[in-house]
PDB file of C-alpha atoms in Angstrom:
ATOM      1  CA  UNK A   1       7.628 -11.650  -6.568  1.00 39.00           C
ATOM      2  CA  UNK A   2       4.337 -10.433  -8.131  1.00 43.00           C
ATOM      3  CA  UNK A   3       4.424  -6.295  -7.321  1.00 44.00           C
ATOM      4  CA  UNK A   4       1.328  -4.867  -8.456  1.00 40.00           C
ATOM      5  CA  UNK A   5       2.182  -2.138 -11.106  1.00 42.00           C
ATOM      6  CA  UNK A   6       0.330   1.291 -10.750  1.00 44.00           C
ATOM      7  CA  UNK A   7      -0.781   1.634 -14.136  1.00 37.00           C
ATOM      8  CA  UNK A   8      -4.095   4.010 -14.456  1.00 37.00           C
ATOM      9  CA  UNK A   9      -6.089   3.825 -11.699  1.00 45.00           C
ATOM     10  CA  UNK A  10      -3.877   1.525  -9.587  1.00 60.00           C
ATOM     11  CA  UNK A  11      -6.426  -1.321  -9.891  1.00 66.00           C
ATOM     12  CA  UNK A  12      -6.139  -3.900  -7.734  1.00 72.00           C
ATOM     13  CA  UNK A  13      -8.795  -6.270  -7.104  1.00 73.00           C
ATOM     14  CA  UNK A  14      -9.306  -8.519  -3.889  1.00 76.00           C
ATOM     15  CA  UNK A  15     -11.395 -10.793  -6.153  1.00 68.00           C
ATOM     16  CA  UNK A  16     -11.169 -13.261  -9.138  1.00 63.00           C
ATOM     17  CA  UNK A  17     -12.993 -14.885 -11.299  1.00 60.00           C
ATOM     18  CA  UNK A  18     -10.764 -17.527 -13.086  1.00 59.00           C
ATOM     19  CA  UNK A  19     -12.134 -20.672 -11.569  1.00 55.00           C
ATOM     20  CA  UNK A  20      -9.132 -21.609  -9.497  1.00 52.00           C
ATOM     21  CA  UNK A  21      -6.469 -18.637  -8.190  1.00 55.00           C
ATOM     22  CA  UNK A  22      -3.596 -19.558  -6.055  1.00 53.00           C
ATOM     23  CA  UNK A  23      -4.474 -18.034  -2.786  1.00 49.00           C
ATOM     24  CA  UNK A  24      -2.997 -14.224  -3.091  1.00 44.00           C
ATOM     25  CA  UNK A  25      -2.897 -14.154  -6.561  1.00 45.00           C
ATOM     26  CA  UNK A  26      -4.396 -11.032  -7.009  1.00 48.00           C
ATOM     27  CA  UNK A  27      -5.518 -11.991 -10.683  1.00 48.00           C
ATOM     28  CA  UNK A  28      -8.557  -9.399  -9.812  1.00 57.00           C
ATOM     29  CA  UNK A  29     -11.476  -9.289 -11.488  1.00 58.00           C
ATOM     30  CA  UNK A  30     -13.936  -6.204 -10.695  1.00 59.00           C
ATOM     31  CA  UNK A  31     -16.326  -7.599  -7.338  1.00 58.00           C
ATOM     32  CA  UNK A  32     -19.398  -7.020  -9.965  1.00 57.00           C
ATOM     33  CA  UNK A  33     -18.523  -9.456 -11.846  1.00 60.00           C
ATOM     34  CA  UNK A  34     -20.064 -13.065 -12.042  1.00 61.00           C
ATOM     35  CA  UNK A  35     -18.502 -15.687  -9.530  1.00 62.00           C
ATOM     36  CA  UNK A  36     -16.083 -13.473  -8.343  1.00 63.00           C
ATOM     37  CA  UNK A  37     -14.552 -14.794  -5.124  1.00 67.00           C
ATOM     38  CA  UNK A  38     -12.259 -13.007  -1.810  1.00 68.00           C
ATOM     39  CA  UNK A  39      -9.046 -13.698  -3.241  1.00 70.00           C
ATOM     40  CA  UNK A  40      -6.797 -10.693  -1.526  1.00 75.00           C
ATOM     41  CA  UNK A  41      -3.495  -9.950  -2.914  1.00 79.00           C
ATOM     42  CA  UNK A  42      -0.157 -11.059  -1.416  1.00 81.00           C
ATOM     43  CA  UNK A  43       3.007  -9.403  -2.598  1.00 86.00           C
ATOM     44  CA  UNK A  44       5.909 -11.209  -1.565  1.00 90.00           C
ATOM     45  CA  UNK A  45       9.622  -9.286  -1.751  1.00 93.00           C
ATOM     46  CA  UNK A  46      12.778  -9.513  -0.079  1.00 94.00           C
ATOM     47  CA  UNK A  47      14.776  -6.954   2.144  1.00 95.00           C
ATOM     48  CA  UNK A  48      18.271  -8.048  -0.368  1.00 94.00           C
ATOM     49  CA  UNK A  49      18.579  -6.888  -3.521  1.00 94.00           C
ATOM     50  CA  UNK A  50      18.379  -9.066  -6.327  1.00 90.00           C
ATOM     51  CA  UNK A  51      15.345 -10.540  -5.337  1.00 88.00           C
ATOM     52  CA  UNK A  52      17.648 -13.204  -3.390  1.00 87.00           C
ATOM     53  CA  UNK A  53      15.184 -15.053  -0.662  1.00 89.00           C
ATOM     54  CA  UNK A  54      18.549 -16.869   0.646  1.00 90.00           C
ATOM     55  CA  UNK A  55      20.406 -15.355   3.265  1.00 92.00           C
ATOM     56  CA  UNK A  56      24.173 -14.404   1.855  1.00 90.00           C
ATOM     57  CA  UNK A  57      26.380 -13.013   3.635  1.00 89.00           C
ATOM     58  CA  UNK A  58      27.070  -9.266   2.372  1.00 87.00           C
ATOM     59  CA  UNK A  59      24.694  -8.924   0.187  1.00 91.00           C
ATOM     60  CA  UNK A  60      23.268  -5.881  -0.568  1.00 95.00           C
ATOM     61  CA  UNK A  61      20.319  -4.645   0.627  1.00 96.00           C
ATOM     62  CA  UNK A  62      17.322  -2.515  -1.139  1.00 96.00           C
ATOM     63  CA  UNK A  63      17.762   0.676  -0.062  1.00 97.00           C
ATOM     64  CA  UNK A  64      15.103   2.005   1.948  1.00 97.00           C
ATOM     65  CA  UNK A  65      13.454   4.489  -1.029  1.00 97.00           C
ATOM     66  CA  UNK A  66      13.232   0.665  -2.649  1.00 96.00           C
ATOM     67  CA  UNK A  67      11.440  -0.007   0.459  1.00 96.00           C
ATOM     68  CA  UNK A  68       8.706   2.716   0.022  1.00 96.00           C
ATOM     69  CA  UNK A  69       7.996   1.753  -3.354  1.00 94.00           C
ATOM     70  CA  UNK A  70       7.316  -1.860  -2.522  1.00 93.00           C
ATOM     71  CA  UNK A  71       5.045  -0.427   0.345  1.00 94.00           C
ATOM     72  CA  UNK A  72       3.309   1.842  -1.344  1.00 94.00           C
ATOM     73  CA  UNK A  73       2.669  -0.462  -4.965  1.00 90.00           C
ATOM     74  CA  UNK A  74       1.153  -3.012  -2.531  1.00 90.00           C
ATOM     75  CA  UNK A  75      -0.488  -1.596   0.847  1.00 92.00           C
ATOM     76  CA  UNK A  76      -0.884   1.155  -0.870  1.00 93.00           C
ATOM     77  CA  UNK A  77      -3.148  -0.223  -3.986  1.00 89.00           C
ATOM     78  CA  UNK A  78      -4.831  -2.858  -1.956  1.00 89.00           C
ATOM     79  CA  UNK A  79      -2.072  -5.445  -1.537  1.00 87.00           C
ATOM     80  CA  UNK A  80      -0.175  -7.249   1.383  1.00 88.00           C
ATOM     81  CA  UNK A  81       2.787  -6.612   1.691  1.00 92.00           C
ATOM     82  CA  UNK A  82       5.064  -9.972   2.697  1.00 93.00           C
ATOM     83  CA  UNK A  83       8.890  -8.791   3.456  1.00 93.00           C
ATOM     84  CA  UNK A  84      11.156 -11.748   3.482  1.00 91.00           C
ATOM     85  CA  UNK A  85      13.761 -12.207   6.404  1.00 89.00           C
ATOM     86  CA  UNK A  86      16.622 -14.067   5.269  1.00 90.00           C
ATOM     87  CA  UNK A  87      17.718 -15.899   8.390  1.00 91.00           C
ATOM     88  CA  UNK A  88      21.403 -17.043   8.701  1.00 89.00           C
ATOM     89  CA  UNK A  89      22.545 -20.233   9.067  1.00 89.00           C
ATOM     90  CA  UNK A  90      22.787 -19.635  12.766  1.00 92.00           C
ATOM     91  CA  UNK A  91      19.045 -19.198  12.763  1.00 93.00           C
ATOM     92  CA  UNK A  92      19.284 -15.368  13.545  1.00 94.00           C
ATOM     93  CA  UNK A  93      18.521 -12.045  11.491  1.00 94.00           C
ATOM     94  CA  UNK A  94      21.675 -10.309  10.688  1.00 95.00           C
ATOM     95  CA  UNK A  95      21.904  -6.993  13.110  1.00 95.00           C
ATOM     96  CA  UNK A  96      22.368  -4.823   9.281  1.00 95.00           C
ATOM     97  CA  UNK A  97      19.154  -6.918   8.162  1.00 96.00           C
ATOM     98  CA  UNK A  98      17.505  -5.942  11.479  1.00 96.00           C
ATOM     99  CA  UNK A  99      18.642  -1.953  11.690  1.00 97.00           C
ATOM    100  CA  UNK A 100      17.326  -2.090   8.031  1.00 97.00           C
ATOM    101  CA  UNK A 101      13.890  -3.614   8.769  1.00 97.00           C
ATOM    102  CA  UNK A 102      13.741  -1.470  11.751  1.00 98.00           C
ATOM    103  CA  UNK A 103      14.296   1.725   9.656  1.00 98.00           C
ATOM    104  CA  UNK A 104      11.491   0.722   7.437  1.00 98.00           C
ATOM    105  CA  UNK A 105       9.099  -0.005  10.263  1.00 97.00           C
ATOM    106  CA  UNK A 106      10.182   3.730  11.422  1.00 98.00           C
ATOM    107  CA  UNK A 107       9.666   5.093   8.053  1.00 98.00           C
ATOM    108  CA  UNK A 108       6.021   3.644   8.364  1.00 97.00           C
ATOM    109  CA  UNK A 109       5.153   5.002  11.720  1.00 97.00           C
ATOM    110  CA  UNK A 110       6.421   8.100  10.743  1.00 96.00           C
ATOM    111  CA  UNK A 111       4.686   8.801   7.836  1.00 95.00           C
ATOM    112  CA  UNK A 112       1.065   7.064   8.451  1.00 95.00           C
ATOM    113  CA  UNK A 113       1.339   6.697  12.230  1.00 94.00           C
ATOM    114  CA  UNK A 114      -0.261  10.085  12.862  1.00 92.00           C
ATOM    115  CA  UNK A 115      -2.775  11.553  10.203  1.00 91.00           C
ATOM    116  CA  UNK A 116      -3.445  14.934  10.140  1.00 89.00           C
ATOM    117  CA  UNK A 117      -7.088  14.594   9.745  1.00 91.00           C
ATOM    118  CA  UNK A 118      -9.485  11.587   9.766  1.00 92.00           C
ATOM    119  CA  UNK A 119     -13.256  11.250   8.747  1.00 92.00           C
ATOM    120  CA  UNK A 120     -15.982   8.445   7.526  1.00 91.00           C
ATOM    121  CA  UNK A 121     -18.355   8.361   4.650  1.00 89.00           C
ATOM    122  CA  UNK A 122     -21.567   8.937   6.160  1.00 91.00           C
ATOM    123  CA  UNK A 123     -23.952   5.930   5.977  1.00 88.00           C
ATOM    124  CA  UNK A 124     -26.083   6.346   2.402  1.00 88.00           C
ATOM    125  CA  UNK A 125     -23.727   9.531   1.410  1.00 90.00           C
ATOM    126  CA  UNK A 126     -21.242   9.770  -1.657  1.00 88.00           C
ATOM    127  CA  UNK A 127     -19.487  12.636  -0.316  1.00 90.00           C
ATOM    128  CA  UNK A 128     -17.453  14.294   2.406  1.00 90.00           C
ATOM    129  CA  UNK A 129     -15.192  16.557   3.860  1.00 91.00           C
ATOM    130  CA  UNK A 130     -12.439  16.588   6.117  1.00 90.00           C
ATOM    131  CA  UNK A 131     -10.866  20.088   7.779  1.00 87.00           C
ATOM    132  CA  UNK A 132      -7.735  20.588   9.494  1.00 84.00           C
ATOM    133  CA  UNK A 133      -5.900  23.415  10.137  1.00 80.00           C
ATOM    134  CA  UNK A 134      -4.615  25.582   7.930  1.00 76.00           C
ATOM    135  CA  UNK A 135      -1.017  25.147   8.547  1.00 79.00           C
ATOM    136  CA  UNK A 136      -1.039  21.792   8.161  1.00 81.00           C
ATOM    137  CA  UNK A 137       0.483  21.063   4.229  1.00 82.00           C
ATOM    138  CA  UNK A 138      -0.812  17.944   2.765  1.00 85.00           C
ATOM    139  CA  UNK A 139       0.972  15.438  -0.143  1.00 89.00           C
ATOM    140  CA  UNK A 140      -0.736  12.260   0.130  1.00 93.00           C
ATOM    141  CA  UNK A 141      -4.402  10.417   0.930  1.00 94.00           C
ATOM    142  CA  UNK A 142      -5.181   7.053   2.549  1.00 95.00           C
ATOM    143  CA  UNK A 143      -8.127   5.757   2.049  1.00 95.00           C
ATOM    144  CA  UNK A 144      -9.654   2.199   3.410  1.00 94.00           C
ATOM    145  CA  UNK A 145     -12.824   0.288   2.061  1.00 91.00           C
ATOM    146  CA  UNK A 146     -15.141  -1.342   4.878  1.00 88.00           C
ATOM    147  CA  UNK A 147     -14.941  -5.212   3.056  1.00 83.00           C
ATOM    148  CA  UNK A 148     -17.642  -6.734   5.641  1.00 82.00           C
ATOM    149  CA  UNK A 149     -19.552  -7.202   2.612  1.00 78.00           C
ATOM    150  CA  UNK A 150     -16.660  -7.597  -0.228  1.00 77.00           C
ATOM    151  CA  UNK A 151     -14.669  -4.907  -1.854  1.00 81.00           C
ATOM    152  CA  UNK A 152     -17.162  -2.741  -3.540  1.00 81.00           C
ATOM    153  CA  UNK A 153     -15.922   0.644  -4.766  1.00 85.00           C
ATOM    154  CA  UNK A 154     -15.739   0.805  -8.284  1.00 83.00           C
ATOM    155  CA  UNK A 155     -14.704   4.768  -8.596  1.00 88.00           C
ATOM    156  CA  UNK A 156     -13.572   7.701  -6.818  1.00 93.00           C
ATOM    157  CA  UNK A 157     -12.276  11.173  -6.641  1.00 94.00           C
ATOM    158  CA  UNK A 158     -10.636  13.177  -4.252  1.00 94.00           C
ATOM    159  CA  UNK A 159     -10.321  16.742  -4.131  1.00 92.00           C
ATOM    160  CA  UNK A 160      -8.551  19.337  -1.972  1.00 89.00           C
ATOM    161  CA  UNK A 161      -9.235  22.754  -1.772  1.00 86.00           C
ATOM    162  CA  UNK A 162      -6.501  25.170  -2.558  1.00 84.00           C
ATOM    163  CA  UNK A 163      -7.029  29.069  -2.255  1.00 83.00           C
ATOM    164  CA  UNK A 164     -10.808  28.661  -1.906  1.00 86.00           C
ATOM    165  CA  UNK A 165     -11.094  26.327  -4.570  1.00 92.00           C
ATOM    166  CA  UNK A 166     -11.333  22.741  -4.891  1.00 91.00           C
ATOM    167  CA  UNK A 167      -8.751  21.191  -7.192  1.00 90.00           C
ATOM    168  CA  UNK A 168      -8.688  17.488  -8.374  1.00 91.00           C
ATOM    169  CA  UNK A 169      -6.138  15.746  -5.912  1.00 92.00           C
ATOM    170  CA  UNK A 170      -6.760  11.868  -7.170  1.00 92.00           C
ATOM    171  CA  UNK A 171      -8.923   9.498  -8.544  1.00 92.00           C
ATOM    172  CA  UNK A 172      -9.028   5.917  -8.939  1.00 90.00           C
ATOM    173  CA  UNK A 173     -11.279   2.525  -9.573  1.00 85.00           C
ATOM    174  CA  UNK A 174     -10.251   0.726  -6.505  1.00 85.00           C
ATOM    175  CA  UNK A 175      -9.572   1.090  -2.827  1.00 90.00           C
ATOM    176  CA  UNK A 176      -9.721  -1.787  -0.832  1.00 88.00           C
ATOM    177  CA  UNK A 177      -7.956  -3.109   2.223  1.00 90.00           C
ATOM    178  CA  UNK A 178      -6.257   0.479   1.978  1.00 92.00           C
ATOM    179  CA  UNK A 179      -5.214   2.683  -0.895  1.00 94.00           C
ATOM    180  CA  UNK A 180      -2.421   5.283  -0.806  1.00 95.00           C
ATOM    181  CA  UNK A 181      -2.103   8.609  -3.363  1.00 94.00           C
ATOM    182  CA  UNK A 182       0.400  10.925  -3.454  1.00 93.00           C
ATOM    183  CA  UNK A 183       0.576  13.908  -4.989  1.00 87.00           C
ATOM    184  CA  UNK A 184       2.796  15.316  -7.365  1.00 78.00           C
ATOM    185  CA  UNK A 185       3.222  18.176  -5.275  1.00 73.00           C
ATOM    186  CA  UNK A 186       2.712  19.468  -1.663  1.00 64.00           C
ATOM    187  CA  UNK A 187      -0.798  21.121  -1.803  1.00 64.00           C
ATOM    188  CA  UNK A 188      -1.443  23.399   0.506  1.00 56.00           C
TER     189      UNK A 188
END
């Protein structure tokens, strides 16, 4: 299993540089520098706990806060995130295997099915903002990097703005395929 770890920055790099990368190795190596080439990052893990790839019968299962964290330490900071399912030797997924990946697929929807506001850097602009209403309490960002041309943002900030000001809300070197920050606390 190779989780990304969100150290500072959560930097995670759809390039490399080292020659020869296994496919999905996710070595990363910043896109500016020399010979770097599209090597996006595969993060394998497996719905039992244990890291056990082999169906066994009653085995216990990540829970589905587990679940989250493995989403959000690879979709989340520019990974892919590859769920095992453990097939029996029947050749079918066990119905608790299936409820469980089911939950997690609701989990998804639920949470980034519906954003409460959505927006696009203007062509040749660093900036922007997004409104919503003012109801609406916010605790997390997604972001996504066009890649037509490579994975090319090397730094950003977000801010909100709280009580008429605007507060620092997250930053980062990296964004990618998609990149997911939450904050400490509900800003509203």
């Amino acid at each position: 299993s190779g989780m990304p770890k969100k150290g500072p920055g959560g930097a995670v790099w759809s390039t490399a540089s080292c020659g020869w990368c296994p496919a999905g190795s996710g070595s990363g190596s910043p896109p500016n520098v020399s010979g770097a080439a599209w090597y996006p990052s595969g993060v394998d893990v497996t719905l039992q706990a244990g890291d056990h790839w082999f169906y066994t019968p009653g085995d216990k299962l990540n829970p589905l806060s587990t679940l989250i964290e493995f989403y959000h330490n690879s979709v989340g900071s520019n990974g892919h995130l590859e769920i095992d399912f453990a097939i029996d030797r029947h050749g079918s997924v066990d119905p608790v295997h299936a409820t469980a990946y089911k939950r997690f697929g609701d989990w998804i929807r639920s949470c980034y099915g519906s954003p409460v506001a959505t927006g696009a850097l203007p062509t040749g602009k660093t900036s922007f903002e997004l409104s919503f209403a003012a109801t609406k309490t916010i605790d997390r960002v997604l972001l996504e990097e066009d890649q037509t041309k490579g994975q090319l943002i090397v730094s950003y900030a977000v801010e909100a703005k709280v009580g008429g000001k605007f507060v620092a809300f997250s930053n980062g070197i990296t964004i990618g395929a998609k990149r997911i920050d939450i904050a400490p606390a509900a800003m509203v």
